[in-house]
Amino acid sequence: LGILAEILQFFDLCGLLGILKGSLLGILLGSSADFADIVCYAAGVLLIYGAERCFGIASRHADRKEE
């Protein structure tokens, strides 16, 4: 969803819909896209994937040893 918001900001959704950038809806939607945000989203996904991979595999092996 975050990347979708960045894409909508890139295409200036607020401007296309006539929403004032200082209004509540304009603030919620955002008014400027930033490539750094997309990099941070990707880093978060990689961190979660790595944690799942490390701890998820370890817990599956522990479950098999108990059987």
PDB file of N, CA and C in Angstrom:
ATOM      1  N   LEU A   1       0.807  -1.198   0.000  1.00  0.00           N
ATOM      2  CA  LEU A   1       0.000   0.000   0.000  1.00  0.00           C
ATOM      3  C   LEU A   1       0.850   1.261   0.000  1.00  0.00           C
ATOM      4  N   GLY A   2       1.997   1.179   0.664  1.00  0.00           N
ATOM      5  CA  GLY A   2       2.869   2.337   0.698  1.00  0.00           C
ATOM      6  C   GLY A   2       3.386   2.706  -0.681  1.00  0.00           C
ATOM      7  N   ILE A   3       3.753   1.695  -1.441  1.00  0.00           N
ATOM      8  CA  ILE A   3       4.264   1.959  -2.790  1.00  0.00           C
ATOM      9  C   ILE A   3       3.140   2.506  -3.670  1.00  0.00           C
ATOM     10  N   LEU A   4       1.932   2.017  -3.486  1.00  0.00           N
ATOM     11  CA  LEU A   4       0.794   2.559  -4.231  1.00  0.00           C
ATOM     12  C   LEU A   4       0.602   4.042  -3.913  1.00  0.00           C
ATOM     13  N   ALA A   5       0.738   4.391  -2.645  1.00  0.00           N
ATOM     14  CA  ALA A   5       0.619   5.803  -2.260  1.00  0.00           C
ATOM     15  C   ALA A   5       1.698   6.639  -2.932  1.00  0.00           C
ATOM     16  N   GLU A   6       2.923   6.115  -2.996  1.00  0.00           N
ATOM     17  CA  GLU A   6       4.009   6.848  -3.655  1.00  0.00           C
ATOM     18  C   GLU A   6       3.724   7.037  -5.148  1.00  0.00           C
ATOM     19  N   ILE A   7       3.184   6.011  -5.778  1.00  0.00           N
ATOM     20  CA  ILE A   7       2.861   6.108  -7.211  1.00  0.00           C
ATOM     21  C   ILE A   7       1.778   7.156  -7.438  1.00  0.00           C
ATOM     22  N   LEU A   8       0.757   7.149  -6.566  1.00  0.00           N
ATOM     23  CA  LEU A   8      -0.309   8.147  -6.690  1.00  0.00           C
ATOM     24  C   LEU A   8       0.220   9.554  -6.452  1.00  0.00           C
ATOM     25  N   GLN A   9       1.172   9.686  -5.528  1.00  0.00           N
ATOM     26  CA  GLN A   9       1.784  10.989  -5.291  1.00  0.00           C
ATOM     27  C   GLN A   9       2.605  11.420  -6.504  1.00  0.00           C
ATOM     28  N   PHE A  10       3.281  10.478  -7.117  1.00  0.00           N
ATOM     29  CA  PHE A  10       4.090  10.792  -8.299  1.00  0.00           C
ATOM     30  C   PHE A  10       3.221  11.364  -9.416  1.00  0.00           C
ATOM     31  N   PHE A  11       2.025  10.795  -9.583  1.00  0.00           N
ATOM     32  CA  PHE A  11       1.116  11.262 -10.624  1.00  0.00           C
ATOM     33  C   PHE A  11       0.225  12.408 -10.148  1.00  0.00           C
ATOM     34  N   ASP A  12       0.513  12.952  -8.976  1.00  0.00           N
ATOM     35  CA  ASP A  12      -0.194  14.114  -8.420  1.00  0.00           C
ATOM     36  C   ASP A  12      -1.695  13.883  -8.350  1.00  0.00           C
ATOM     37  N   LEU A  13      -2.081  12.863  -7.618  1.00  0.00           N
ATOM     38  CA  LEU A  13      -3.493  12.530  -7.467  1.00  0.00           C
ATOM     39  C   LEU A  13      -4.286  13.697  -6.886  1.00  0.00           C
ATOM     40  N   CYS A  14      -3.697  14.388  -5.924  1.00  0.00           N
ATOM     41  CA  CYS A  14      -4.403  15.540  -5.329  1.00  0.00           C
ATOM     42  C   CYS A  14      -4.715  16.591  -6.391  1.00  0.00           C
ATOM     43  N   GLY A  15      -3.754  16.877  -7.241  1.00  0.00           N
ATOM     44  CA  GLY A  15      -3.972  17.862  -8.297  1.00  0.00           C
ATOM     45  C   GLY A  15      -5.003  17.407  -9.306  1.00  0.00           C
ATOM     46  N   LEU A  16      -4.963  16.119  -9.649  1.00  0.00           N
ATOM     47  CA  LEU A  16      -5.916  15.591 -10.629  1.00  0.00           C
ATOM     48  C   LEU A  16      -7.349  15.630 -10.108  1.00  0.00           C
ATOM     49  N   LEU A  17      -7.513  15.405  -8.799  1.00  0.00           N
ATOM     50  CA  LEU A  17      -8.857  15.393  -8.211  1.00  0.00           C
ATOM     51  C   LEU A  17      -9.272  16.758  -7.684  1.00  0.00           C
ATOM     52  N   GLY A  18      -8.375  17.744  -7.761  1.00  0.00           N
ATOM     53  CA  GLY A  18      -8.698  19.082  -7.281  1.00  0.00           C
ATOM     54  C   GLY A  18      -8.701  19.196  -5.770  1.00  0.00           C
ATOM     55  N   ILE A  19      -7.934  18.343  -5.099  1.00  0.00           N
ATOM     56  CA  ILE A  19      -7.866  18.362  -3.633  1.00  0.00           C
ATOM     57  C   ILE A  19      -6.764  19.336  -3.220  1.00  0.00           C
ATOM     58  N   LEU A  20      -7.085  20.231  -2.320  1.00  0.00           N
ATOM     59  CA  LEU A  20      -6.087  21.174  -1.822  1.00  0.00           C
ATOM     60  C   LEU A  20      -5.032  20.429  -1.007  1.00  0.00           C
ATOM     61  N   LYS A  21      -3.764  20.758  -1.236  1.00  0.00           N
ATOM     62  CA  LYS A  21      -2.678  20.047  -0.560  1.00  0.00           C
ATOM     63  C   LYS A  21      -2.659  20.293   0.941  1.00  0.00           C
ATOM     64  N   GLY A  22      -3.195  21.422   1.405  1.00  0.00           N
ATOM     65  CA  GLY A  22      -3.230  21.715   2.836  1.00  0.00           C
ATOM     66  C   GLY A  22      -4.450  21.165   3.552  1.00  0.00           C
ATOM     67  N   SER A  23      -5.398  20.604   2.798  1.00  0.00           N
ATOM     68  CA  SER A  23      -6.603  20.041   3.421  1.00  0.00           C
ATOM     69  C   SER A  23      -6.274  18.710   4.081  1.00  0.00           C
ATOM     70  N   LEU A  24      -7.186  18.244   4.921  1.00  0.00           N
ATOM     71  CA  LEU A  24      -6.963  16.983   5.629  1.00  0.00           C
ATOM     72  C   LEU A  24      -6.755  15.832   4.642  1.00  0.00           C
ATOM     73  N   LEU A  25      -7.593  15.746   3.629  1.00  0.00           N
ATOM     74  CA  LEU A  25      -7.455  14.681   2.633  1.00  0.00           C
ATOM     75  C   LEU A  25      -6.150  14.824   1.855  1.00  0.00           C
ATOM     76  N   GLY A  26      -5.782  16.055   1.549  1.00  0.00           N
ATOM     77  CA  GLY A  26      -4.521  16.291   0.851  1.00  0.00           C
ATOM     78  C   GLY A  26      -3.327  15.860   1.668  1.00  0.00           C
ATOM     79  N   ILE A  27      -3.384  16.090   2.972  1.00  0.00           N
ATOM     80  CA  ILE A  27      -2.300  15.675   3.858  1.00  0.00           C
ATOM     81  C   ILE A  27      -2.255  14.152   3.967  1.00  0.00           C
ATOM     82  N   LEU A  28      -3.412  13.520   4.083  1.00  0.00           N
ATOM     83  CA  LEU A  28      -3.461  12.060   4.195  1.00  0.00           C
ATOM     84  C   LEU A  28      -2.944  11.374   2.935  1.00  0.00           C
ATOM     85  N   LEU A  29      -3.297  11.913   1.777  1.00  0.00           N
ATOM     86  CA  LEU A  29      -2.846  11.318   0.514  1.00  0.00           C
ATOM     87  C   LEU A  29      -1.389  11.643   0.223  1.00  0.00           C
ATOM     88  N   GLY A  30      -0.922  12.762   0.721  1.00  0.00           N
ATOM     89  CA  GLY A  30       0.443  13.187   0.458  1.00  0.00           C
ATOM     90  C   GLY A  30       0.524  13.953  -0.841  1.00  0.00           C
ATOM     91  N   SER A  31       1.560  14.769  -0.928  1.00  0.00           N
ATOM     92  CA  SER A  31       1.645  15.621  -2.106  1.00  0.00           C
ATOM     93  C   SER A  31       2.951  15.483  -2.870  1.00  0.00           C
ATOM     94  N   SER A  32       3.913  14.770  -2.321  1.00  0.00           N
ATOM     95  CA  SER A  32       5.184  14.650  -3.046  1.00  0.00           C
ATOM     96  C   SER A  32       5.730  13.234  -2.917  1.00  0.00           C
ATOM     97  N   ALA A  33       6.101  12.670  -4.032  1.00  0.00           N
ATOM     98  CA  ALA A  33       6.678  11.331  -4.055  1.00  0.00           C
ATOM     99  C   ALA A  33       8.172  11.429  -3.766  1.00  0.00           C
ATOM    100  N   ASP A  34       8.700  10.437  -3.074  1.00  0.00           N
ATOM    101  CA  ASP A  34      10.122  10.423  -2.752  1.00  0.00           C
ATOM    102  C   ASP A  34      10.647   9.002  -2.959  1.00  0.00           C
ATOM    103  N   PHE A  35      11.673   8.887  -3.795  1.00  0.00           N
ATOM    104  CA  PHE A  35      12.253   7.580  -4.086  1.00  0.00           C
ATOM    105  C   PHE A  35      12.831   6.936  -2.825  1.00  0.00           C
ATOM    106  N   ALA A  36      13.295   7.741  -1.877  1.00  0.00           N
ATOM    107  CA  ALA A  36      13.849   7.208  -0.625  1.00  0.00           C
ATOM    108  C   ALA A  36      12.788   6.418   0.148  1.00  0.00           C
ATOM    109  N   ASP A  37      11.523   6.829   0.060  1.00  0.00           N
ATOM    110  CA  ASP A  37      10.453   6.086   0.732  1.00  0.00           C
ATOM    111  C   ASP A  37      10.330   4.674   0.161  1.00  0.00           C
ATOM    112  N   ILE A  38      10.424   4.557  -1.147  1.00  0.00           N
ATOM    113  CA  ILE A  38      10.331   3.241  -1.781  1.00  0.00           C
ATOM    114  C   ILE A  38      11.509   2.372  -1.370  1.00  0.00           C
ATOM    115  N   VAL A  39      12.692   2.958  -1.265  1.00  0.00           N
ATOM    116  CA  VAL A  39      13.871   2.215  -0.807  1.00  0.00           C
ATOM    117  C   VAL A  39      13.652   1.718   0.627  1.00  0.00           C
ATOM    118  N   CYS A  40      13.071   2.563   1.474  1.00  0.00           N
ATOM    119  CA  CYS A  40      12.802   2.155   2.860  1.00  0.00           C
ATOM    120  C   CYS A  40      11.757   1.047   2.927  1.00  0.00           C
ATOM    121  N   TYR A  41      10.729   1.117   2.078  1.00  0.00           N
ATOM    122  CA  TYR A  41       9.741   0.032   2.031  1.00  0.00           C
ATOM    123  C   TYR A  41      10.416  -1.283   1.633  1.00  0.00           C
ATOM    124  N   ALA A  42      11.283  -1.224   0.641  1.00  0.00           N
ATOM    125  CA  ALA A  42      11.990  -2.424   0.186  1.00  0.00           C
ATOM    126  C   ALA A  42      12.889  -2.971   1.289  1.00  0.00           C
ATOM    127  N   ALA A  43      13.578  -2.087   2.013  1.00  0.00           N
ATOM    128  CA  ALA A  43      14.441  -2.535   3.114  1.00  0.00           C
ATOM    129  C   ALA A  43      13.613  -3.224   4.194  1.00  0.00           C
ATOM    130  N   GLY A  44      12.442  -2.681   4.506  1.00  0.00           N
ATOM    131  CA  GLY A  44      11.564  -3.301   5.497  1.00  0.00           C
ATOM    132  C   GLY A  44      11.092  -4.676   5.070  1.00  0.00           C
ATOM    133  N   VAL A  45      10.738  -4.804   3.801  1.00  0.00           N
ATOM    134  CA  VAL A  45      10.304  -6.108   3.282  1.00  0.00           C
ATOM    135  C   VAL A  45      11.446  -7.118   3.379  1.00  0.00           C
ATOM    136  N   LEU A  46      12.652  -6.687   3.027  1.00  0.00           N
ATOM    137  CA  LEU A  46      13.802  -7.588   3.104  1.00  0.00           C
ATOM    138  C   LEU A  46      14.116  -7.986   4.540  1.00  0.00           C
ATOM    139  N   LEU A  47      13.985  -7.058   5.472  1.00  0.00           N
ATOM    140  CA  LEU A  47      14.212  -7.390   6.882  1.00  0.00           C
ATOM    141  C   LEU A  47      13.195  -8.404   7.390  1.00  0.00           C
ATOM    142  N   ILE A  48      11.936  -8.203   7.052  1.00  0.00           N
ATOM    143  CA  ILE A  48      10.894  -9.137   7.484  1.00  0.00           C
ATOM    144  C   ILE A  48      11.095 -10.497   6.834  1.00  0.00           C
ATOM    145  N   TYR A  49      11.433 -10.491   5.551  1.00  0.00           N
ATOM    146  CA  TYR A  49      11.699 -11.753   4.855  1.00  0.00           C
ATOM    147  C   TYR A  49      12.861 -12.484   5.513  1.00  0.00           C
ATOM    148  N   GLY A  50      13.923 -11.759   5.826  1.00  0.00           N
ATOM    149  CA  GLY A  50      15.079 -12.375   6.475  1.00  0.00           C
ATOM    150  C   GLY A  50      14.740 -12.936   7.841  1.00  0.00           C
ATOM    151  N   ALA A  51      13.960 -12.197   8.617  1.00  0.00           N
ATOM    152  CA  ALA A  51      13.561 -12.681   9.939  1.00  0.00           C
ATOM    153  C   ALA A  51      12.682 -13.922   9.821  1.00  0.00           C
ATOM    154  N   GLU A  52      11.744 -13.901   8.891  1.00  0.00           N
ATOM    155  CA  GLU A  52      10.889 -15.067   8.678  1.00  0.00           C
ATOM    156  C   GLU A  52      11.715 -16.273   8.250  1.00  0.00           C
ATOM    157  N   ARG A  53      12.673 -16.013   7.386  1.00  0.00           N
ATOM    158  CA  ARG A  53      13.507 -17.095   6.873  1.00  0.00           C
ATOM    159  C   ARG A  53      14.357 -17.694   7.999  1.00  0.00           C
ATOM    160  N   CYS A  54      14.948 -16.839   8.824  1.00  0.00           N
ATOM    161  CA  CYS A  54      15.792 -17.316   9.923  1.00  0.00           C
ATOM    162  C   CYS A  54      14.977 -18.004  11.006  1.00  0.00           C
ATOM    163  N   PHE A  55      13.978 -17.312  11.508  1.00  0.00           N
ATOM    164  CA  PHE A  55      13.233 -17.822  12.653  1.00  0.00           C
ATOM    165  C   PHE A  55      12.136 -18.791  12.240  1.00  0.00           C
ATOM    166  N   GLY A  56      11.580 -18.644  11.083  1.00  0.00           N
ATOM    167  CA  GLY A  56      10.540 -19.553  10.614  1.00  0.00           C
ATOM    168  C   GLY A  56      11.082 -20.942  10.348  1.00  0.00           C
ATOM    169  N   ILE A  57      12.238 -21.023   9.696  1.00  0.00           N
ATOM    170  CA  ILE A  57      12.855 -22.320   9.416  1.00  0.00           C
ATOM    171  C   ILE A  57      13.297 -22.983  10.707  1.00  0.00           C
ATOM    172  N   ALA A  58      13.863 -22.215  11.636  1.00  0.00           N
ATOM    173  CA  ALA A  58      14.320 -22.770  12.905  1.00  0.00           C
ATOM    174  C   ALA A  58      13.152 -23.356  13.693  1.00  0.00           C
ATOM    175  N   SER A  59      12.020 -22.679  13.720  1.00  0.00           N
ATOM    176  CA  SER A  59      10.883 -23.191  14.476  1.00  0.00           C
ATOM    177  C   SER A  59      10.289 -24.426  13.807  1.00  0.00           C
ATOM    178  N   ARG A  60      10.329 -24.501  12.465  1.00  0.00           N
ATOM    179  CA  ARG A  60       9.831 -25.699  11.788  1.00  0.00           C
ATOM    180  C   ARG A  60      10.701 -26.905  12.098  1.00  0.00           C
ATOM    181  N   HIS A  61      12.023 -26.696  12.166  1.00  0.00           N
ATOM    182  CA  HIS A  61      12.915 -27.799  12.506  1.00  0.00           C
ATOM    183  C   HIS A  61      12.708 -28.241  13.949  1.00  0.00           C
ATOM    184  N   ALA A  62      12.451 -27.320  14.839  1.00  0.00           N
ATOM    185  CA  ALA A  62      12.202 -27.662  16.241  1.00  0.00           C
ATOM    186  C   ALA A  62      10.918 -28.472  16.364  1.00  0.00           C
ATOM    187  N   ASP A  63       9.905 -28.149  15.583  1.00  0.00           N
ATOM    188  CA  ASP A  63       8.648 -28.897  15.617  1.00  0.00           C
ATOM    189  C   ASP A  63       8.857 -30.326  15.128  1.00  0.00           C
ATOM    190  N   ARG A  64       9.685 -30.522  14.134  1.00  0.00           N
ATOM    191  CA  ARG A  64       9.921 -31.859  13.594  1.00  0.00           C
ATOM    192  C   ARG A  64      10.687 -32.726  14.571  1.00  0.00           C
ATOM    193  N   LYS A  65      11.605 -32.146  15.343  1.00  0.00           N
ATOM    194  CA  LYS A  65      12.393 -32.919  16.297  1.00  0.00           C
ATOM    195  C   LYS A  65      11.530 -33.444  17.429  1.00  0.00           C
ATOM    196  N   GLU A  66      10.464 -32.707  17.784  1.00  0.00           N
ATOM    197  CA  GLU A  66       9.595 -33.127  18.871  1.00  0.00           C
ATOM    198  C   GLU A  66       8.714 -34.313  18.482  1.00  0.00           C
ATOM    199  N   GLU A  67       8.494 -34.525  17.210  1.00  0.00           N
ATOM    200  CA  GLU A  67       7.590 -35.601  16.761  1.00  0.00           C
ATOM    201  C   GLU A  67       8.222 -36.929  16.893  1.00  0.00           C
TER     202      GLU A  67
END
